[in-house]
Amino acid sequence: MIRVLFVCLGNICRSPMAEAIFRDLIIKENLVDKISVDSGGTGDWHIGKGPHKGTSQVLELKGISFEGIIARQVNEKDWDDFDYIIAMDEQNVADLHSIRKAQDDQVVIARLMDFVEQPKEENVPDPYYTGNFDYTYQLVSEGCTQLLNYIKEKHSLT
Ligand code: 4NP
């Protein structure tokens, strides 16, 4: 099983959106027994909450389920439990490195936009502050599609 964890700051806007979109792709491509997905936040303010209204509205509009997606905080054990830890921005990456100090891990830590060729943004802007959840959806959706292509090729899942 290839295990993917999406990470943002609050785990209520960007990373739960990524989790829902990626889960939807995995289901559509019949890969549920090969790839699993979760999300977490580097911060602890929203633990136990469902996605932000802006995220749930855009997902509903696109017909993508976010059932069962509840905010949690990233912890060191995640480095044992996941193969890919995919952050939304460079601050998330810096925060991940301060949560887990060991350098000898096999875990891939990258930003979602790193998987997109000629991305519009290198970091997914935080819609908690910008209010632009449609733009977040565009970026995250493209990122998830390209990340899945990368994983399928890398692990010969096609
Ligand atoms: P997210 O957005 O990292 O995309 O979930 C945020 C959500 C909440 C806060 C910051 C960013 N906050 O400060 O509460």
PDB file of C-alpha atoms and ligand atoms in Angstrom:
ATOM      1  CA  MET A   1       0.000   0.000   0.000  1.00  0.00           C
ATOM      2  CA  ILE A   2       1.304   3.460  -0.917  1.00  0.00           C
ATOM      3  CA  ARG A   3       0.271   5.851   1.859  1.00  0.00           C
ATOM      4  CA  VAL A   4      -0.171   9.566   1.168  1.00  0.00           C
ATOM      5  CA  LEU A   5      -0.639  12.301   3.788  1.00  0.00           C
ATOM      6  CA  PHE A   6      -1.579  15.849   2.752  1.00  0.00           C
ATOM      7  CA  VAL A   7      -0.538  18.591   5.140  1.00  0.00           C
ATOM      8  CA  CYS A   8      -1.465  22.259   5.589  1.00  0.00           C
ATOM      9  CA  LEU A   9      -1.606  24.608   8.570  1.00  0.00           C
ATOM     10  CA  GLY A  10      -5.127  24.219   9.965  1.00  0.00           C
ATOM     11  CA  ASN A  11      -6.273  20.991   8.227  1.00  0.00           C
ATOM     12  CA  ILE A  12      -9.633  22.582   7.482  1.00  0.00           C
ATOM     13  CA  CYS A  13      -9.132  24.267   4.066  1.00  0.00           C
ATOM     14  CA  ARG A  14      -6.412  23.023   1.708  1.00  0.00           C
ATOM     15  CA  SER A  15      -5.299  19.568   2.891  1.00  0.00           C
ATOM     16  CA  PRO A  16      -8.810  18.173   3.495  1.00  0.00           C
ATOM     17  CA  MET A  17      -9.665  19.433  -0.009  1.00  0.00           C
ATOM     18  CA  ALA A  18      -6.642  17.535  -1.338  1.00  0.00           C
ATOM     19  CA  GLU A  19      -7.604  14.426   0.643  1.00  0.00           C
ATOM     20  CA  ALA A  20     -11.154  14.467  -0.755  1.00  0.00           C
ATOM     21  CA  ILE A  21     -10.037  15.079  -4.358  1.00  0.00           C
ATOM     22  CA  PHE A  22      -7.269  12.450  -4.200  1.00  0.00           C
ATOM     23  CA  ARG A  23      -9.626   9.898  -2.603  1.00  0.00           C
ATOM     24  CA  ASP A  24     -12.129  10.561  -5.383  1.00  0.00           C
ATOM     25  CA  LEU A  25      -9.419   9.984  -8.027  1.00  0.00           C
ATOM     26  CA  ILE A  26      -8.240   6.778  -6.347  1.00  0.00           C
ATOM     27  CA  ILE A  27     -11.804   5.429  -6.262  1.00  0.00           C
ATOM     28  CA  LYS A  28     -12.420   6.352  -9.925  1.00  0.00           C
ATOM     29  CA  GLU A  29      -9.159   4.687 -10.975  1.00  0.00           C
ATOM     30  CA  ASN A  30      -9.817   1.520  -8.955  1.00  0.00           C
ATOM     31  CA  LEU A  31      -6.706   2.010  -6.840  1.00  0.00           C
ATOM     32  CA  VAL A  32      -8.261   1.874  -3.336  1.00  0.00           C
ATOM     33  CA  ASP A  33      -6.421  -1.337  -2.505  1.00  0.00           C
ATOM     34  CA  LYS A  34      -3.089   0.150  -3.621  1.00  0.00           C
ATOM     35  CA  ILE A  35      -3.110   3.770  -2.407  1.00  0.00           C
ATOM     36  CA  SER A  36      -4.447   5.228   0.853  1.00  0.00           C
ATOM     37  CA  VAL A  37      -4.860   8.887   1.778  1.00  0.00           C
ATOM     38  CA  ASP A  38      -5.211  11.056   4.880  1.00  0.00           C
ATOM     39  CA  SER A  39      -4.586  14.681   5.843  1.00  0.00           C
ATOM     40  CA  GLY A  40      -3.326  16.602   8.849  1.00  0.00           C
ATOM     41  CA  GLY A  41      -2.425  20.085  10.045  1.00  0.00           C
ATOM     42  CA  THR A  42       0.777  21.385  11.564  1.00  0.00           C
ATOM     43  CA  GLY A  43      -1.388  23.487  13.911  1.00  0.00           C
ATOM     44  CA  ASP A  44      -3.759  22.226  16.597  1.00  0.00           C
ATOM     45  CA  TRP A  45      -6.560  24.843  16.593  1.00  0.00           C
ATOM     46  CA  HIS A  46      -9.131  22.893  14.612  1.00  0.00           C
ATOM     47  CA  ILE A  47      -8.633  19.311  15.812  1.00  0.00           C
ATOM     48  CA  GLY A  48     -11.896  17.375  15.545  1.00  0.00           C
ATOM     49  CA  LYS A  49     -13.572  19.791  13.122  1.00  0.00           C
ATOM     50  CA  GLY A  50     -14.827  19.084   9.618  1.00  0.00           C
ATOM     51  CA  PRO A  51     -13.690  21.084   6.577  1.00  0.00           C
ATOM     52  CA  HIS A  52     -14.152  24.879   6.385  1.00  0.00           C
ATOM     53  CA  LYS A  53     -17.400  26.024   4.725  1.00  0.00           C
ATOM     54  CA  GLY A  54     -15.474  27.268   1.671  1.00  0.00           C
ATOM     55  CA  THR A  55     -13.877  23.858   1.157  1.00  0.00           C
ATOM     56  CA  SER A  56     -17.090  21.886   1.720  1.00  0.00           C
ATOM     57  CA  GLN A  57     -19.021  24.174  -0.659  1.00  0.00           C
ATOM     58  CA  VAL A  58     -16.560  23.812  -3.514  1.00  0.00           C
ATOM     59  CA  LEU A  59     -16.383  20.026  -3.025  1.00  0.00           C
ATOM     60  CA  GLU A  60     -20.185  19.753  -2.988  1.00  0.00           C
ATOM     61  CA  LEU A  61     -20.347  21.779  -6.197  1.00  0.00           C
ATOM     62  CA  LYS A  62     -17.895  19.378  -7.852  1.00  0.00           C
ATOM     63  CA  GLY A  63     -19.707  16.289  -6.511  1.00  0.00           C
ATOM     64  CA  ILE A  64     -16.749  15.152  -4.415  1.00  0.00           C
ATOM     65  CA  SER A  65     -17.437  13.537  -1.040  1.00  0.00           C
ATOM     66  CA  PHE A  66     -15.662  14.766   2.089  1.00  0.00           C
ATOM     67  CA  GLU A  67     -17.444  12.292   4.347  1.00  0.00           C
ATOM     68  CA  GLY A  68     -15.467  11.337   7.448  1.00  0.00           C
ATOM     69  CA  ILE A  69     -12.750  13.948   6.943  1.00  0.00           C
ATOM     70  CA  ILE A  70     -11.965  15.410  10.373  1.00  0.00           C
ATOM     71  CA  ALA A  71      -9.056  17.703  11.307  1.00  0.00           C
ATOM     72  CA  ARG A  72      -6.112  16.269  13.195  1.00  0.00           C
ATOM     73  CA  GLN A  73      -2.596  17.382  13.956  1.00  0.00           C
ATOM     74  CA  VAL A  74       0.457  15.859  12.304  1.00  0.00           C
ATOM     75  CA  ASN A  75       2.714  13.959  14.708  1.00  0.00           C
ATOM     76  CA  GLU A  76       6.040  12.118  14.530  1.00  0.00           C
ATOM     77  CA  LYS A  77       4.361   8.739  14.107  1.00  0.00           C
ATOM     78  CA  ASP A  78       3.168   9.883  10.691  1.00  0.00           C
ATOM     79  CA  TRP A  79       6.715   9.360   9.431  1.00  0.00           C
ATOM     80  CA  ASP A  80       6.225   5.639  10.123  1.00  0.00           C
ATOM     81  CA  ASP A  81       2.703   5.556   8.740  1.00  0.00           C
ATOM     82  CA  PHE A  82       3.138   7.358   5.407  1.00  0.00           C
ATOM     83  CA  ASP A  83       5.316   7.116   2.288  1.00  0.00           C
ATOM     84  CA  TYR A  84       4.511  10.579   0.927  1.00  0.00           C
ATOM     85  CA  ILE A  85       3.907  13.650   3.092  1.00  0.00           C
ATOM     86  CA  ILE A  86       2.686  16.335   0.710  1.00  0.00           C
ATOM     87  CA  ALA A  87       2.576  19.907   1.958  1.00  0.00           C
ATOM     88  CA  MET A  88       0.662  22.861   0.552  1.00  0.00           C
ATOM     89  CA  ASP A  89       3.374  25.501   1.053  1.00  0.00           C
ATOM     90  CA  GLU A  90       6.970  26.024   2.073  1.00  0.00           C
ATOM     91  CA  GLN A  91       6.027  27.035   5.611  1.00  0.00           C
ATOM     92  CA  ASN A  92       4.299  23.649   6.038  1.00  0.00           C
ATOM     93  CA  VAL A  93       7.535  21.964   4.879  1.00  0.00           C
ATOM     94  CA  ALA A  94       9.589  23.970   7.393  1.00  0.00           C
ATOM     95  CA  ASP A  95       7.098  23.105  10.156  1.00  0.00           C
ATOM     96  CA  LEU A  96       7.222  19.406   9.197  1.00  0.00           C
ATOM     97  CA  HIS A  97      11.008  19.453   9.560  1.00  0.00           C
ATOM     98  CA  SER A  98      10.674  20.894  13.044  1.00  0.00           C
ATOM     99  CA  ILE A  99       8.092  18.257  14.055  1.00  0.00           C
ATOM    100  CA  ARG A 100      10.380  15.436  12.854  1.00  0.00           C
ATOM    101  CA  LYS A 101      14.070  16.175  13.273  1.00  0.00           C
ATOM    102  CA  ALA A 102      15.528  12.837  12.123  1.00  0.00           C
ATOM    103  CA  GLN A 103      17.066  13.016   8.647  1.00  0.00           C
ATOM    104  CA  ASP A 104      17.274   9.302   7.860  1.00  0.00           C
ATOM    105  CA  ASP A 105      13.689   8.787   6.745  1.00  0.00           C
ATOM    106  CA  GLN A 106      12.526   7.154   3.549  1.00  0.00           C
ATOM    107  CA  VAL A 107       9.468   9.388   3.508  1.00  0.00           C
ATOM    108  CA  VAL A 108       9.104  11.750   0.549  1.00  0.00           C
ATOM    109  CA  ILE A 109       8.397  15.286   1.754  1.00  0.00           C
ATOM    110  CA  ALA A 110       7.403  17.648  -1.035  1.00  0.00           C
ATOM    111  CA  ARG A 111       4.943  20.363  -1.933  1.00  0.00           C
ATOM    112  CA  LEU A 112       1.895  19.496  -4.002  1.00  0.00           C
ATOM    113  CA  MET A 113       2.854  22.012  -6.697  1.00  0.00           C
ATOM    114  CA  ASP A 114       6.256  20.305  -7.106  1.00  0.00           C
ATOM    115  CA  PHE A 115       4.412  17.616  -9.095  1.00  0.00           C
ATOM    116  CA  VAL A 116       2.953  20.104 -11.590  1.00  0.00           C
ATOM    117  CA  GLU A 117       4.952  21.127 -14.645  1.00  0.00           C
ATOM    118  CA  GLN A 118       5.096  24.906 -14.936  1.00  0.00           C
ATOM    119  CA  PRO A 119       2.761  25.477 -11.982  1.00  0.00           C
ATOM    120  CA  LYS A 120       0.870  28.780 -11.620  1.00  0.00           C
ATOM    121  CA  GLU A 121       2.075  28.846  -8.009  1.00  0.00           C
ATOM    122  CA  GLU A 122       4.791  27.012  -6.117  1.00  0.00           C
ATOM    123  CA  ASN A 123       2.768  27.214  -2.905  1.00  0.00           C
ATOM    124  CA  VAL A 124      -1.000  26.767  -2.655  1.00  0.00           C
ATOM    125  CA  PRO A 125      -2.165  30.155  -1.277  1.00  0.00           C
ATOM    126  CA  ASP A 126      -4.184  29.797   1.927  1.00  0.00           C
ATOM    127  CA  PRO A 127      -7.881  30.421   1.209  1.00  0.00           C
ATOM    128  CA  TYR A 128      -8.460  30.890   4.945  1.00  0.00           C
ATOM    129  CA  TYR A 129      -6.913  34.309   4.297  1.00  0.00           C
ATOM    130  CA  THR A 130      -7.556  34.887   0.561  1.00  0.00           C
ATOM    131  CA  GLY A 131     -11.170  33.622   0.600  1.00  0.00           C
ATOM    132  CA  ASN A 132     -10.608  32.222  -2.918  1.00  0.00           C
ATOM    133  CA  PHE A 133     -11.616  28.580  -2.586  1.00  0.00           C
ATOM    134  CA  ASP A 134     -12.253  28.196  -6.333  1.00  0.00           C
ATOM    135  CA  TYR A 135      -8.626  29.012  -7.098  1.00  0.00           C
ATOM    136  CA  THR A 136      -7.544  26.617  -4.340  1.00  0.00           C
ATOM    137  CA  TYR A 137      -9.644  23.920  -5.989  1.00  0.00           C
ATOM    138  CA  GLN A 138      -8.021  24.566  -9.406  1.00  0.00           C
ATOM    139  CA  LEU A 139      -4.514  24.279  -7.983  1.00  0.00           C
ATOM    140  CA  VAL A 140      -5.187  21.334  -5.667  1.00  0.00           C
ATOM    141  CA  SER A 141      -7.094  19.410  -8.319  1.00  0.00           C
ATOM    142  CA  GLU A 142      -4.263  19.769 -10.860  1.00  0.00           C
ATOM    143  CA  GLY A 143      -1.710  18.903  -8.183  1.00  0.00           C
ATOM    144  CA  CYS A 144      -3.588  15.761  -7.119  1.00  0.00           C
ATOM    145  CA  THR A 145      -3.931  14.566 -10.717  1.00  0.00           C
ATOM    146  CA  GLN A 146      -0.204  15.013 -11.361  1.00  0.00           C
ATOM    147  CA  LEU A 147       0.799  13.495  -7.997  1.00  0.00           C
ATOM    148  CA  LEU A 148      -1.302  10.438  -8.775  1.00  0.00           C
ATOM    149  CA  ASN A 149       0.314  10.139 -12.219  1.00  0.00           C
ATOM    150  CA  TYR A 150       3.738  10.347 -10.572  1.00  0.00           C
ATOM    151  CA  ILE A 151       2.909   7.664  -7.987  1.00  0.00           C
ATOM    152  CA  LYS A 152       1.336   5.357 -10.585  1.00  0.00           C
ATOM    153  CA  GLU A 153       4.434   5.552 -12.752  1.00  0.00           C
ATOM    154  CA  LYS A 154       6.931   5.339  -9.878  1.00  0.00           C
ATOM    155  CA  HIS A 155       5.254   2.272  -8.363  1.00  0.00           C
ATOM    156  CA  SER A 156       4.157   0.687 -11.647  1.00  0.00           C
ATOM    157  CA  LEU A 157       0.472   0.874 -10.818  1.00  0.00           C
ATOM    158  CA  THR A 158      -0.705   1.354 -14.411  1.00  0.00           C
TER     159      THR A 158
HETATM  160  P1  4NP B   1      -5.510  25.593   5.979  1.00  0.00           P
HETATM  161  O1  4NP B   1      -6.034  27.073   6.328  1.00  0.00           O
HETATM  162  O2  4NP B   1      -4.086  25.529   6.497  1.00  0.00           O
HETATM  163  O3  4NP B   1      -5.566  25.519   4.499  1.00  0.00           O
HETATM  164  O4  4NP B   1      -6.443  24.645   6.676  1.00  0.00           O
HETATM  165  C1  4NP B   1      -6.025  27.602   7.622  1.00  0.00           C
HETATM  166  C2  4NP B   1      -7.048  27.279   8.490  1.00  0.00           C
HETATM  167  C3  4NP B   1      -7.065  27.843   9.762  1.00  0.00           C
HETATM  168  C4  4NP B   1      -6.062  28.725  10.149  1.00  0.00           C
HETATM  169  C5  4NP B   1      -5.032  28.999   9.275  1.00  0.00           C
HETATM  170  C6  4NP B   1      -5.023  28.460   8.016  1.00  0.00           C
HETATM  171  N1  4NP B   1      -6.082  29.322  11.435  1.00  0.00           N
HETATM  172  O5  4NP B   1      -5.201  30.141  11.731  1.00  0.00           O
HETATM  173  O6  4NP B   1      -6.970  28.996  12.227  1.00  0.00           O
END
